[in-house]
Every structure is written in C-alpha cells, then in structure tokens.
Amino acid sequence: MTTLDHATVGPDHDVRAARTLPRLVARRGAPRVRREDTLPSIAVAEALGADVVEVDVRRTADGVAVLLHDETLGRLWGDPRRVAEVSWCEVARLGNGLDRIPRLDAVLERLDGCRAAVLLHVVDPADALVATRTVAASAWDTAVAWTGTSPALAAVRAALPTTDVWLPWESLDVPTAADVSGLRPSTLVLDDVFLTPDTVAAAHDLGLAVAVRTVDEPEPVRWAARTGADLVATEDVASVRAVLAGGERDGWALSERGPTEDEVGTRAQALAHRIAHEVIAFTREHPIGQVATKHGDGDPVTDVDRAVERLVRSRVRAAFPTHGFTGEEYGTAPGDRHHWWLDPVDGTTNLVNGVPWTAMSLCLTRAGQPLVGVVADPWRGEVLEARRGRGAVLRDTPLRLDDAPRPLAGAVVGAEFGGLGAWDGLGRLVVALAERSCAVRVMGSSTLTLAQVAAGRGVGGCVPSFDPVDHGAAVLLVHEAGGVVLTLDGPVDGFPRAGEPVLVAHPGAADELFTIWSSALGAR
C-alpha cells in the first residue's frame, strides 16, 4: 500500500511555482454516468482521467468496510436499515449486475496499478477504524489518502501514523500552523464557498496543497484555477477537464471589458429570486437540528442558519465567483467592487421557538451602493424583491406607496430591540405613539419589520443600529417602493452608515413619525 505522490499534491510540492492545471478529484466516482460509489462509477472516473477518486466508506454489522455515502441503505438501494446493522452477506445481495455496493478491498484491487489514487471519506470513527484495518491488510499497490470529520481523521491518524490525511477547512479564517499540527495533513480541503486567495496563500505557506469541492460549473472552475487551487473535486470530471483545457489554451485572465452594471443587475436579480424561493422551501422543510449560541444565551444559531448560508454562498459563488460576500454565520470573503450581504435566518429565536416570523435577507451592493435586494418570508411563501432604479415587487405586483397623508391613529409601527435588550428611547417611543392611538409591534425580525413597510403593512418601522447584513435588502425595498428612509440627520438615499439608528416610513406619515422617533431617541 502506498500514499499519494506528495511531489504533486503534498507538502513537498512547490505550489507557488509556475501555474499548472489543478488535478481532478472525482467525487463518488462518476455519479452522473453510473451509480455513485460503485465499481462501474469508479472505472468511468478513472477512464475520464481523474487523478484521485474520492469514495465514502462505512462498515457493515460484521465489520466489512464498504462504499456508501449515507448512513442508511434507503436512498440508493431501497433498504431503510442502517448499513451498520446489516451483514455484508445481505448488503452484497442489493442491486444487480455490477451496480452493487462494493467492498473497500475490491476498490483497492480495482485501482491497483492505475494512475488514479483513492481518497477515502470517513465520517464515523468506528467506520474509519474498520477502513484502516482493511487498508493496512491490503496487498494492492494503490495510493490512498483520507478525509472526513475531525474525530474520524483522528482515529485514522492514530491507527496509521504515516498515512496521507486531507483536512477539511470550513471557515473563512486563514489556517495557521497550530490548526494543522495535530493531524499533520498534506492537503487542505475547502468547500467552494470558503475558497479565497488569502486562504490559498496561507495554506501554501504552510506547505499544504489546496483542494476545492464540489465544483461542477465553468465559472467556479475558472475561479479555483485563478485562485491557485491545486485540486478540484467534482462530480463531472469530463466537463471540468474541458473548462481547464480551455483556460490553459485561452488564458485565465478576466475579460477586460467585464459585465456592465445593468448586466450584473439583471443576472443578480434573477439569481436572488431563485435563491429566495429555494431558501423558503429549505427553511420550511429542514429540521432545526442542533441549537447553539454565538454571543450569549439570547443569541441562538441553528443548523438551518448555517445550512442556508452555505447554500446561498454556493449559489452566488457559482454565478459570480469574484464577488465579495459577508454572511451572518461565516463572516466576510473579500472580492471585487460587488459585495453580497446575507442574513440566512433573521429571527432565529422565533425559529427555535416555533414562531413563524423569520426571513432571509440578501442584498448585492456595487461600490457600496445597493443594487439588488430580496427578502424571503418562508412562512407566507413571499419574496419581496427590489432593484435600484427599477422598483420593488411582491409576486410580480409592483409595490408603490402613495403620498396620501396617513394618520397615526389606528396605525401600526414596527420596532425591534436590537442585540439582547431594549434600546434607550424605545419606551419613550411606545408611550408617545400610544398617546396618538398608534400601536407598536416588536415581532423579532428586523428584516421583516422594515420590509413590511415597503409592502404597505404598517406606516413605519425602526431599528436601533443599521447593518447591511440584516437591513440592506429591506432598506432598498423601502426606497424602491417610494418610502422614506431616515437617520437622525434626516432622509438618506442609499444605505445609512453602519450602526446608525434607522426609521423607515410611509411618505404620508414620515414627517410626524420622524419628529416622534427622533425626540424619543434624543430625550435624556
């Protein structure tokens, strides 16, 4: 048994040398051609020229290492049981012909003498230990590397101290020597949403190769190559190889002309619309999962928050790989003068407690000016969207606030606490509005509190501190619907300054609301 050739993908590789094409990692073989994680799928990937074939390894009830991505046999093989509860004899009978679940030792034999190495993906430490015993006992000369969860890789490293490990890196923070010293990896594995020039440079400085996954579309492939990735993991080896060959032939430089603002706006608006509807379905259907806290007990984060942000980042990266991105959960990835701002779930406390009042906020800016914004309300199934200079719409119906006077009596104004408590002046605002028979609602999603005004639901809304992550899309919606956006200095066009108190209002109530709101904030 051998390990991967570190002269090309390991710490001895001079990743800062002249540009070479990224090597190709075929994820689960060739799943677009043959059933994933089977011998035919591996054979197709190897024939297409994959440098590395990544497969998923689990164990049967009697301790046989087999290829399977899922914990259960249901999705691919029609058996709802966990594979760890089923004997190899039963597993071997599933499927037909060559489309069956293979043993790991059969895969090692199949790739013996081939140019393609095998990358074993392990999730469970118990699965990893069974796989390490299989690899250690193998007589086949197949290059092997490992990747997966941290506990599983720790088990691999303990069992096989000199084996080749690829460390997943799920952060926009650059890796340090301390981060990688324990597992001693040869390669850093990045999801495409975490691929940045700074991370690649830091990995290379540590002597690590960089693999980016899962990249199937042309633009992200080119981005990965331009950024300096050493390996590209894909489910479509043939298409990615063609894109890389085209880049080698035609060069990797971006077009000197580049898209116009109108072209970017049109594409971004269509993308944001699709993302919003995808997020609505995901948020409604996905279990909340584990609930943790970020800055205190009153600041929860769930699996949904993280999953939605990764989904959105991936969609944006696929369409606009050079754009910057700031998200609530994973922070900032730098880019060109275009920048996206995302709050995947604004109102997470509501989500955790089963209150159907949350939203996704996604906004694109160009040189600091808002260009496109969407607010997705999963519980009404609504997408409010706006494009600078083109108006705002809800379900293809234009949103337009008239200039008719709106009395505060009988009206509703939205407010949000901001952070973990009420802001100074909120109580005075509530009292002043109550004296005018105007109701105040604190619903728990500042995105919706502001965005609802654009839809004519309430005469105003206020938040104590503007943040484009939470409020960028809603502010653009109000502007494009004809509403008024104010700070304590008066109306603003574009974004308020970060951290400023913000009031949005129906034009017919803006003056009176501003007087009351600013007085409440300024009172001592």
Short mmCIF file of C-alpha atoms in Angstrom, two decimals:
data_model
loop_
_atom_site.label_atom_id
_atom_site.label_comp_id
_atom_site.label_asym_id
_atom_site.label_seq_id
_atom_site.Cartn_x
_atom_site.Cartn_y
_atom_site.Cartn_z
CA MET A 1 0.00 0.00 0.00
CA THR A 2 1.27 3.46 -0.94
CA THR A 3 0.23 7.00 -0.21
CA LEU A 4 -0.44 9.76 -2.71
CA ASP A 5 2.53 11.21 -4.53
CA HIS A 6 3.49 14.20 -2.39
CA ALA A 7 5.62 15.50 -5.22
CA THR A 8 2.40 16.71 -6.78
CA VAL A 9 -0.15 17.17 -4.01
CA GLY A 10 1.70 17.15 -0.72
CA PRO A 11 3.90 19.32 1.45
CA ASP A 12 6.97 18.90 -0.79
CA HIS A 13 5.11 20.35 -3.78
CA ASP A 14 6.16 23.92 -4.64
CA VAL A 15 2.63 25.28 -5.00
CA ARG A 16 3.99 28.75 -5.72
CA ALA A 17 5.78 27.60 -8.87
CA ALA A 18 4.58 28.30 -12.41
CA ARG A 19 0.85 27.71 -12.91
CA THR A 20 -0.19 24.15 -13.65
CA LEU A 21 -3.68 22.84 -14.17
CA PRO A 22 -5.43 21.72 -10.98
CA ARG A 23 -5.60 17.96 -10.60
CA LEU A 24 -9.07 16.39 -10.66
CA VAL A 25 -10.76 14.58 -7.80
CA ALA A 26 -13.79 12.56 -8.87
CA ARG A 27 -16.29 12.63 -6.03
CA ARG A 28 -18.04 9.27 -5.60
CA GLY A 29 -16.65 8.20 -8.96
CA ALA A 30 -18.75 9.40 -11.89
CA PRO A 31 -22.25 9.73 -10.37
CA ARG A 32 -23.66 11.48 -13.44
CA VAL A 33 -22.83 8.41 -15.52
CA ARG A 34 -23.09 5.41 -13.17
CA ARG A 35 -24.45 4.90 -9.69
CA GLU A 36 -22.24 6.60 -7.12
CA ASP A 37 -19.68 4.69 -5.04
CA THR A 38 -19.80 1.58 -7.23
CA LEU A 39 -17.05 -0.14 -9.22
CA PRO A 40 -18.52 0.97 -12.59
CA SER A 41 -18.63 4.57 -11.37
CA ILE A 42 -15.01 4.36 -10.24
CA ALA A 43 -13.99 2.80 -13.55
CA VAL A 44 -15.63 5.61 -15.55
CA ALA A 45 -13.95 8.29 -13.40
CA GLU A 46 -10.56 6.64 -13.87
CA ALA A 47 -11.14 6.34 -17.63
CA LEU A 48 -12.08 10.03 -17.82
CA GLY A 49 -8.69 10.94 -16.39
CA ALA A 50 -9.42 11.60 -12.72
CA ASP A 51 -6.22 11.92 -10.72
CA VAL A 52 -7.96 10.96 -7.48
CA VAL A 53 -11.22 9.08 -6.92
CA GLU A 54 -12.98 10.04 -3.68
CA VAL A 55 -15.27 7.40 -2.19
CA ASP A 56 -17.30 7.15 1.02
CA VAL A 57 -16.60 4.30 3.44
CA ARG A 58 -18.85 2.75 6.07
CA ARG A 59 -18.87 -0.57 7.90
CA THR A 60 -21.37 -3.42 7.93
CA ALA A 61 -22.64 -5.16 11.06
CA ASP A 62 -19.93 -7.82 10.74
CA GLY A 63 -17.10 -5.33 10.27
CA VAL A 64 -16.63 -5.19 6.50
CA ALA A 65 -15.61 -1.84 5.00
CA VAL A 66 -17.93 -0.97 2.09
CA LEU A 67 -18.60 2.04 -0.12
CA LEU A 68 -21.68 4.04 0.86
CA HIS A 69 -22.27 7.74 1.41
CA ASP A 70 -25.42 7.61 3.53
CA GLU A 71 -25.81 6.10 6.98
CA THR A 72 -28.74 4.04 5.68
CA LEU A 73 -29.27 1.96 2.56
CA GLY A 74 -32.54 3.68 1.65
CA ARG A 75 -31.71 6.40 -0.89
CA LEU A 76 -29.75 4.28 -3.35
CA TRP A 77 -30.58 0.69 -2.51
CA GLY A 78 -34.18 0.72 -1.26
CA ASP A 79 -33.46 -0.72 2.18
CA PRO A 80 -34.28 1.64 5.10
CA ARG A 81 -31.87 -0.01 7.55
CA ARG A 82 -28.57 1.45 8.72
CA VAL A 83 -25.74 -0.30 6.96
CA ALA A 84 -24.02 -0.79 10.33
CA GLU A 85 -26.95 -3.06 11.30
CA VAL A 86 -26.80 -5.22 8.16
CA SER A 87 -24.36 -8.05 7.47
CA TRP A 88 -22.09 -8.00 4.43
CA CYS A 89 -23.89 -11.05 3.07
CA GLU A 90 -27.16 -9.09 2.94
CA VAL A 91 -25.51 -5.92 1.63
CA ALA A 92 -23.88 -7.87 -1.21
CA ARG A 93 -27.28 -9.02 -2.49
CA LEU A 94 -28.55 -5.46 -3.05
CA GLY A 95 -28.54 -4.07 -6.59
CA ASN A 96 -27.89 -6.04 -9.76
CA GLY A 97 -25.04 -6.87 -12.10
CA LEU A 98 -22.04 -4.67 -11.38
CA ASP A 99 -24.22 -1.97 -9.81
CA ARG A 100 -23.76 -3.21 -6.28
CA ILE A 101 -22.19 -1.93 -3.09
CA PRO A 102 -18.51 -2.88 -3.30
CA ARG A 103 -16.16 -3.81 -0.51
CA LEU A 104 -13.28 -1.42 0.08
CA ASP A 105 -10.72 -4.15 -0.62
CA ALA A 106 -12.30 -4.67 -4.06
CA VAL A 107 -11.82 -0.97 -4.80
CA LEU A 108 -8.17 -1.12 -3.77
CA GLU A 109 -7.72 -4.07 -6.10
CA ARG A 110 -9.53 -2.29 -8.96
CA LEU A 111 -7.23 0.74 -8.75
CA ASP A 112 -4.03 -1.28 -8.30
CA GLY A 113 -1.54 -0.15 -10.92
CA CYS A 114 -3.77 2.74 -12.10
CA ARG A 115 -2.66 6.37 -12.20
CA ALA A 116 -5.68 7.35 -10.09
CA ALA A 117 -5.30 7.33 -6.33
CA VAL A 118 -8.19 6.79 -3.92
CA LEU A 119 -9.34 9.29 -1.29
CA LEU A 120 -11.35 7.63 1.47
CA HIS A 121 -14.02 9.82 3.08
CA VAL A 122 -14.94 8.69 6.61
CA VAL A 123 -17.46 10.24 8.99
CA ASP A 124 -17.71 7.84 11.92
CA PRO A 125 -14.55 6.91 13.86
CA ALA A 126 -15.77 3.31 14.09
CA ASP A 127 -16.10 3.18 10.29
CA ALA A 128 -12.65 4.74 10.00
CA LEU A 129 -11.03 2.05 12.17
CA VAL A 130 -12.53 -0.75 10.07
CA ALA A 131 -11.31 1.01 6.93
CA THR A 132 -7.78 1.45 8.31
CA ARG A 133 -7.58 -2.28 9.06
CA THR A 134 -8.66 -3.04 5.50
CA VAL A 135 -6.05 -0.69 4.05
CA ALA A 136 -3.29 -1.98 6.34
CA ALA A 137 -4.02 -5.58 5.34
CA SER A 138 -4.20 -4.87 1.61
CA ALA A 139 -1.52 -6.26 -0.69
CA TRP A 140 -2.52 -3.97 -3.56
CA ASP A 141 -0.27 -1.09 -4.57
CA THR A 142 -2.97 1.60 -4.60
CA ALA A 143 -2.19 5.12 -3.38
CA VAL A 144 -4.51 6.04 -0.50
CA ALA A 145 -5.39 9.26 1.30
CA TRP A 146 -8.07 10.07 3.89
CA THR A 147 -10.53 12.88 4.56
CA GLY A 148 -13.70 13.33 6.61
CA THR A 149 -14.73 14.53 10.05
CA SER A 150 -12.16 15.52 12.65
CA PRO A 151 -12.95 12.59 15.01
CA ALA A 152 -12.73 10.10 12.15
CA LEU A 153 -9.43 11.54 10.91
CA ALA A 154 -8.01 11.47 14.42
CA ALA A 155 -8.83 7.75 14.53
CA VAL A 156 -7.14 7.28 11.15
CA ARG A 157 -4.01 9.14 12.23
CA ALA A 158 -3.77 7.09 15.44
CA ALA A 159 -4.09 3.79 13.53
CA LEU A 160 -1.89 4.78 10.56
CA PRO A 161 0.64 7.37 11.80
CA THR A 162 2.29 7.95 8.40
CA THR A 163 -0.76 7.88 6.13
CA ASP A 164 -1.83 10.83 3.98
CA VAL A 165 -4.59 12.99 5.50
CA TRP A 166 -6.59 15.79 3.82
CA LEU A 167 -8.05 18.20 6.35
CA PRO A 168 -11.45 19.82 5.66
CA TRP A 169 -11.42 23.58 6.37
CA GLU A 170 -14.87 25.08 6.92
CA SER A 171 -14.01 28.67 7.73
CA LEU A 172 -13.08 31.94 6.08
CA ASP A 173 -10.30 32.37 8.65
CA VAL A 174 -6.89 31.50 7.23
CA PRO A 175 -5.27 28.35 8.64
CA THR A 176 -2.29 28.57 10.97
CA ALA A 177 0.41 26.10 11.90
CA ALA A 178 -1.40 25.41 15.18
CA ASP A 179 -4.57 24.47 13.29
CA VAL A 180 -2.88 21.70 11.32
CA SER A 181 -0.19 20.46 13.68
CA GLY A 182 -2.31 17.70 15.24
CA LEU A 183 -3.33 15.80 12.10
CA ARG A 184 -0.30 16.80 10.01
CA PRO A 185 -2.26 16.92 6.73
CA SER A 186 -0.79 17.21 3.26
CA THR A 187 -3.85 18.96 1.83
CA LEU A 188 -6.47 21.47 2.93
CA VAL A 189 -9.97 20.69 1.59
CA LEU A 190 -12.19 23.74 1.11
CA ASP A 191 -15.83 23.95 0.16
CA ASP A 192 -16.09 26.35 -2.76
CA VAL A 193 -17.78 28.92 -0.51
CA PHE A 194 -14.62 29.17 1.62
CA LEU A 195 -12.15 29.49 -1.25
CA THR A 196 -10.32 32.82 -1.05
CA PRO A 197 -6.87 33.94 -2.23
CA ASP A 198 -5.82 34.58 1.37
CA THR A 199 -6.69 31.04 2.45
CA VAL A 200 -4.88 29.52 -0.52
CA ALA A 201 -1.80 31.65 0.16
CA ALA A 202 -1.79 30.73 3.85
CA ALA A 203 -2.14 27.03 3.05
CA HIS A 204 0.69 27.20 0.56
CA ASP A 205 2.89 29.00 3.09
CA LEU A 206 2.27 26.06 5.42
CA GLY A 207 3.36 23.65 2.67
CA LEU A 208 -0.18 22.38 2.10
CA ALA A 209 -1.86 21.73 -1.20
CA VAL A 210 -5.42 23.09 -1.60
CA ALA A 211 -8.38 21.07 -2.86
CA VAL A 212 -11.71 22.80 -3.52
CA ARG A 213 -15.04 20.99 -3.65
CA THR A 214 -17.62 20.45 -5.14
CA VAL A 215 -17.06 22.38 -8.35
CA ASP A 216 -19.04 21.47 -11.46
CA GLU A 217 -19.87 24.76 -13.22
CA PRO A 218 -17.46 26.65 -15.53
CA GLU A 219 -17.14 29.93 -13.60
CA PRO A 220 -16.23 28.36 -10.24
CA VAL A 221 -13.76 26.07 -12.02
CA ARG A 222 -12.03 29.09 -13.57
CA TRP A 223 -12.11 30.88 -10.21
CA ALA A 224 -10.49 27.90 -8.49
CA ALA A 225 -7.76 27.78 -11.12
CA ARG A 226 -7.12 31.53 -10.99
CA THR A 227 -7.03 31.46 -7.19
CA GLY A 228 -4.33 28.81 -7.17
CA ALA A 229 -6.19 25.67 -6.07
CA ASP A 230 -4.10 22.54 -6.62
CA LEU A 231 -7.02 20.12 -6.90
CA VAL A 232 -10.65 20.47 -7.95
CA ALA A 233 -13.18 17.95 -6.64
CA THR A 234 -16.13 17.44 -8.95
CA GLU A 235 -18.97 15.11 -9.91
CA ASP A 236 -18.45 15.93 -13.59
CA VAL A 237 -14.81 15.18 -14.47
CA ALA A 238 -15.29 15.46 -18.24
CA SER A 239 -16.83 18.93 -18.15
CA VAL A 240 -14.33 20.31 -15.65
CA ARG A 241 -11.42 18.91 -17.64
CA ALA A 242 -12.77 20.70 -20.74
CA VAL A 243 -13.03 24.02 -18.85
CA LEU A 244 -9.47 23.69 -17.57
CA ALA A 245 -8.20 22.83 -21.02
CA GLY A 246 -9.92 25.93 -22.38
CA GLY A 247 -8.30 28.07 -19.71
CA GLU A 248 -4.89 26.63 -20.48
CA ARG A 249 -5.44 27.34 -24.17
CA ASP A 250 -7.03 30.78 -23.93
CA GLY A 251 -5.57 32.11 -20.70
CA TRP A 252 -7.09 32.70 -17.28
CA ALA A 253 -7.37 36.49 -17.32
CA LEU A 254 -10.78 38.03 -16.83
CA SER A 255 -12.34 39.90 -19.73
CA GLU A 256 -11.00 43.45 -19.91
CA ARG A 257 -14.48 44.76 -20.60
CA GLY A 258 -16.32 42.88 -17.91
CA PRO A 259 -20.10 42.97 -17.48
CA THR A 260 -21.90 46.28 -17.29
CA GLU A 261 -23.79 47.30 -14.16
CA ASP A 262 -27.04 46.57 -16.00
CA GLU A 263 -25.86 43.08 -16.95
CA VAL A 264 -24.74 42.32 -13.41
CA GLY A 265 -28.01 43.67 -12.02
CA THR A 266 -30.14 41.58 -14.35
CA ARG A 267 -28.26 38.38 -13.61
CA ALA A 268 -28.09 39.11 -9.88
CA GLN A 269 -31.80 39.84 -9.64
CA ALA A 270 -32.69 36.58 -11.37
CA LEU A 271 -30.26 34.68 -9.15
CA ALA A 272 -31.53 36.29 -5.94
CA HIS A 273 -35.12 35.47 -6.95
CA ARG A 274 -34.25 31.79 -7.44
CA ILE A 275 -32.26 31.66 -4.22
CA ALA A 276 -35.12 33.18 -2.25
CA HIS A 277 -37.60 30.55 -3.38
CA GLU A 278 -35.07 27.78 -2.71
CA VAL A 279 -34.47 29.14 0.80
CA ILE A 280 -38.21 29.31 1.50
CA ALA A 281 -38.59 25.61 0.75
CA PHE A 282 -35.44 24.68 2.65
CA THR A 283 -36.32 26.66 5.78
CA ARG A 284 -39.83 25.23 5.95
CA GLU A 285 -38.77 21.63 5.44
CA HIS A 286 -35.38 21.35 7.12
CA PRO A 287 -35.28 20.33 10.81
CA ILE A 288 -33.84 22.96 13.13
CA GLY A 289 -31.24 20.49 14.34
CA GLN A 290 -28.67 21.49 16.92
CA VAL A 291 -29.15 24.85 18.63
CA ALA A 292 -26.05 26.66 19.86
CA THR A 293 -25.33 30.22 20.96
CA LYS A 294 -22.98 32.82 19.50
CA HIS A 295 -22.69 35.84 21.82
CA GLY A 296 -24.91 34.80 24.70
CA ASP A 297 -27.89 32.70 25.69
CA GLY A 298 -30.25 35.05 23.85
CA ASP A 299 -28.35 34.79 20.54
CA PRO A 300 -29.04 31.30 19.15
CA VAL A 301 -27.80 29.75 15.93
CA THR A 302 -29.18 26.58 14.37
CA ASP A 303 -28.26 24.07 11.71
CA VAL A 304 -30.74 25.90 9.46
CA ASP A 305 -28.84 29.20 9.78
CA ARG A 306 -25.58 27.55 8.77
CA ALA A 307 -27.06 25.38 6.03
CA VAL A 308 -28.92 28.28 4.41
CA GLU A 309 -25.82 30.47 4.44
CA ARG A 310 -23.72 27.75 2.84
CA LEU A 311 -26.40 27.17 0.23
CA VAL A 312 -26.61 30.86 -0.67
CA ARG A 313 -22.84 31.34 -0.70
CA SER A 314 -22.52 28.36 -3.02
CA ARG A 315 -25.16 29.69 -5.44
CA VAL A 316 -23.56 33.14 -5.53
CA ARG A 317 -20.04 31.76 -5.91
CA ALA A 318 -21.19 29.61 -8.85
CA ALA A 319 -22.62 32.65 -10.66
CA PHE A 320 -20.26 35.42 -9.51
CA PRO A 321 -17.02 33.88 -8.23
CA THR A 322 -15.17 37.22 -7.96
CA HIS A 323 -17.81 38.97 -5.84
CA GLY A 324 -17.24 39.59 -2.15
CA PHE A 325 -19.62 38.13 0.42
CA THR A 326 -20.48 38.83 4.05
CA GLY A 327 -22.78 36.48 5.93
CA GLU A 328 -24.11 36.38 9.46
CA GLU A 329 -22.65 32.97 10.27
CA TYR A 330 -19.35 32.69 8.38
CA GLY A 331 -18.13 36.27 8.05
CA THR A 332 -16.54 38.05 5.10
CA ALA A 333 -14.90 36.75 1.94
CA PRO A 334 -13.24 39.62 0.04
CA GLY A 335 -13.87 40.24 -3.63
CA ASP A 336 -14.20 42.93 -6.27
CA ARG A 337 -16.36 46.06 -6.04
CA HIS A 338 -19.50 43.91 -5.91
CA HIS A 339 -20.41 42.60 -2.47
CA TRP A 340 -23.29 40.43 -1.20
CA TRP A 341 -24.76 40.74 2.30
CA LEU A 342 -26.73 37.85 3.83
CA ASP A 343 -28.66 37.05 6.96
CA PRO A 344 -29.80 33.47 6.39
CA VAL A 345 -32.37 33.48 9.19
CA ASP A 346 -33.27 36.84 10.66
CA GLY A 347 -35.34 35.93 13.70
CA THR A 348 -33.59 32.74 14.82
CA THR A 349 -35.10 32.99 18.31
CA ASN A 350 -38.52 32.89 16.67
CA LEU A 351 -37.47 29.88 14.59
CA VAL A 352 -36.22 27.99 17.65
CA ASN A 353 -39.48 28.69 19.49
CA GLY A 354 -41.78 27.82 16.61
CA VAL A 355 -42.89 31.41 15.93
CA PRO A 356 -43.49 31.73 12.15
CA TRP A 357 -41.91 35.16 11.74
CA THR A 358 -38.43 34.91 10.24
CA ALA A 359 -36.83 35.99 6.98
CA MET A 360 -33.80 35.70 4.78
CA SER A 361 -32.18 38.98 3.72
CA LEU A 362 -29.89 39.04 0.67
CA CYS A 363 -28.53 42.23 -0.85
CA LEU A 364 -25.96 42.99 -3.55
CA THR A 365 -24.05 46.28 -3.48
CA ARG A 366 -21.74 47.81 -6.05
CA ALA A 367 -19.07 50.15 -4.71
CA GLY A 368 -21.12 50.43 -1.51
CA GLN A 369 -24.41 51.31 -3.21
CA PRO A 370 -27.35 48.87 -3.06
CA LEU A 371 -28.11 47.25 -6.39
CA VAL A 372 -30.37 44.22 -5.76
CA GLY A 373 -32.21 43.05 -2.67
CA VAL A 374 -34.58 40.24 -1.73
CA VAL A 375 -36.38 39.39 1.50
CA ALA A 376 -37.79 35.86 1.67
CA ASP A 377 -40.57 35.10 4.14
CA PRO A 378 -40.74 31.29 4.45
CA TRP A 379 -43.98 31.21 6.41
CA ARG A 380 -46.07 33.28 3.97
CA GLY A 381 -44.16 31.96 0.98
CA GLU A 382 -43.44 35.53 -0.10
CA VAL A 383 -40.46 37.06 -1.84
CA LEU A 384 -40.15 40.84 -1.75
CA GLU A 385 -37.55 41.98 -4.25
CA ALA A 386 -36.11 45.26 -5.45
CA ARG A 387 -33.55 46.55 -7.92
CA ARG A 388 -32.11 50.02 -7.74
CA GLY A 389 -33.95 52.33 -10.11
CA ARG A 390 -36.31 49.55 -11.23
CA GLY A 391 -38.82 49.44 -8.37
CA ALA A 392 -39.94 46.78 -5.91
CA VAL A 393 -42.31 43.86 -6.43
CA LEU A 394 -44.14 41.19 -4.48
CA ARG A 395 -45.39 38.21 -6.50
CA ASP A 396 -44.85 40.23 -9.69
CA THR A 397 -47.09 43.01 -8.33
CA PRO A 398 -45.33 46.39 -8.13
CA LEU A 399 -45.04 47.85 -4.65
CA ARG A 400 -45.74 51.58 -4.64
CA LEU A 401 -46.57 53.69 -1.61
CA ASP A 402 -48.74 56.69 -2.36
CA ASP A 403 -48.18 60.20 -0.97
CA ALA A 404 -51.56 60.47 0.76
CA PRO A 405 -51.39 61.54 4.42
CA ARG A 406 -51.51 58.62 6.83
CA PRO A 407 -52.75 59.42 10.35
CA LEU A 408 -51.01 57.57 13.14
CA ALA A 409 -54.27 56.87 14.96
CA GLY A 410 -55.16 53.23 14.35
CA ALA A 411 -51.88 52.56 12.55
CA VAL A 412 -49.04 50.15 13.36
CA VAL A 413 -45.33 50.91 13.70
CA GLY A 414 -42.79 48.10 13.95
CA ALA A 415 -39.80 48.23 16.27
CA GLU A 416 -37.02 45.82 17.21
CA PHE A 417 -34.87 45.55 20.30
CA GLY A 418 -31.54 45.03 18.58
CA GLY A 419 -28.97 42.89 20.34
CA LEU A 420 -30.22 41.38 23.57
CA GLY A 421 -32.25 44.21 25.07
CA ALA A 422 -34.32 47.32 24.54
CA TRP A 423 -32.54 50.45 23.34
CA ASP A 424 -32.65 53.75 25.11
CA GLY A 425 -35.68 55.63 23.89
CA LEU A 426 -37.84 52.66 22.92
CA GLY A 427 -40.05 53.09 25.95
CA ARG A 428 -40.50 56.80 25.20
CA LEU A 429 -41.37 55.97 21.60
CA VAL A 430 -44.01 53.46 22.69
CA VAL A 431 -45.57 55.97 25.06
CA ALA A 432 -45.59 58.78 22.51
CA LEU A 433 -47.23 56.60 19.87
CA ALA A 434 -49.74 55.18 22.33
CA GLU A 435 -50.81 58.74 23.14
CA ARG A 436 -51.68 59.05 19.43
CA SER A 437 -53.54 55.70 19.42
CA CYS A 438 -50.79 54.13 17.32
CA ALA A 439 -49.76 50.56 18.12
CA VAL A 440 -46.15 49.35 18.33
CA ARG A 441 -45.25 45.77 17.43
CA VAL A 442 -41.97 44.04 18.33
CA MET A 443 -42.07 40.85 16.23
CA GLY A 444 -38.50 39.60 16.39
CA SER A 445 -37.22 40.01 12.82
CA SER A 446 -35.76 43.41 11.98
CA THR A 447 -35.60 42.45 8.30
CA LEU A 448 -39.36 41.93 8.14
CA THR A 449 -40.07 44.91 10.40
CA LEU A 450 -38.52 47.21 7.79
CA ALA A 451 -39.51 45.29 4.66
CA GLN A 452 -43.20 45.14 5.60
CA VAL A 453 -43.38 48.92 5.28
CA ALA A 454 -42.48 48.62 1.59
CA ALA A 455 -45.46 46.27 1.21
CA GLY A 456 -47.82 48.80 2.86
CA ARG A 457 -48.12 46.80 6.06
CA GLY A 458 -47.78 49.40 8.76
CA VAL A 459 -46.76 53.04 8.45
CA GLY A 460 -43.23 52.70 9.79
CA GLY A 461 -40.52 50.59 11.32
CA CYS A 462 -37.36 51.32 13.25
CA VAL A 463 -34.19 49.53 14.33
CA PRO A 464 -31.51 50.85 16.70
CA SER A 465 -28.49 50.09 14.51
CA PHE A 466 -28.22 49.68 10.74
CA ASP A 467 -26.36 46.62 9.46
CA PRO A 468 -26.37 45.76 5.75
CA VAL A 469 -26.39 42.06 6.65
CA ASP A 470 -29.76 42.41 8.35
CA HIS A 471 -31.26 45.51 6.77
CA GLY A 472 -29.66 46.13 3.37
CA ALA A 473 -32.35 44.41 1.30
CA ALA A 474 -35.19 45.91 3.34
CA VAL A 475 -33.83 49.46 3.02
CA LEU A 476 -33.56 49.06 -0.76
CA LEU A 477 -37.13 47.72 -0.83
CA VAL A 478 -38.43 50.77 1.03
CA HIS A 479 -36.55 53.15 -1.26
CA GLU A 480 -37.81 51.45 -4.42
CA ALA A 481 -41.39 51.26 -3.12
CA GLY A 482 -41.40 55.03 -2.63
CA GLY A 483 -40.98 55.00 1.12
CA VAL A 484 -38.68 57.18 3.19
CA VAL A 485 -35.50 56.03 4.94
CA LEU A 486 -34.28 58.29 7.74
CA THR A 487 -31.47 58.58 10.23
CA LEU A 488 -31.32 61.20 12.96
CA ASP A 489 -29.85 63.55 10.33
CA GLY A 490 -32.90 63.17 8.10
CA PRO A 491 -33.69 61.27 4.88
CA VAL A 492 -30.92 59.22 3.21
CA ASP A 493 -30.53 57.90 -0.30
CA GLY A 494 -28.77 54.56 -0.36
CA PHE A 495 -27.53 52.97 2.84
CA PRO A 496 -27.33 54.65 6.23
CA ARG A 497 -23.98 54.46 7.95
CA ALA A 498 -23.36 51.20 9.79
CA GLY A 499 -24.50 51.45 13.40
CA GLU A 500 -26.90 54.39 12.85
CA PRO A 501 -30.47 54.22 14.16
CA VAL A 502 -32.85 53.88 11.21
CA LEU A 503 -36.50 54.70 10.67
CA VAL A 504 -38.42 53.73 7.53
CA ALA A 505 -41.81 55.21 6.91
CA HIS A 506 -44.74 55.60 4.57
CA PRO A 507 -44.39 59.01 2.87
CA GLY A 508 -47.69 60.16 4.31
CA ALA A 509 -46.56 59.53 7.90
CA ALA A 510 -42.82 60.16 7.62
CA ASP A 511 -42.68 63.71 8.99
CA GLU A 512 -44.77 63.05 12.07
CA LEU A 513 -43.06 59.73 12.78
CA PHE A 514 -39.62 61.26 12.41
CA THR A 515 -40.45 64.00 14.93
CA ILE A 516 -41.68 61.47 17.49
CA TRP A 517 -38.86 58.98 16.86
CA SER A 518 -36.02 61.50 16.94
CA SER A 519 -37.42 63.12 20.05
CA ALA A 520 -37.63 59.75 21.79
CA LEU A 521 -34.04 58.99 20.89
CA GLY A 522 -32.75 62.41 21.85
CA ALA A 523 -34.57 62.76 25.19
CA ARG A 524 -32.49 62.49 28.36
#
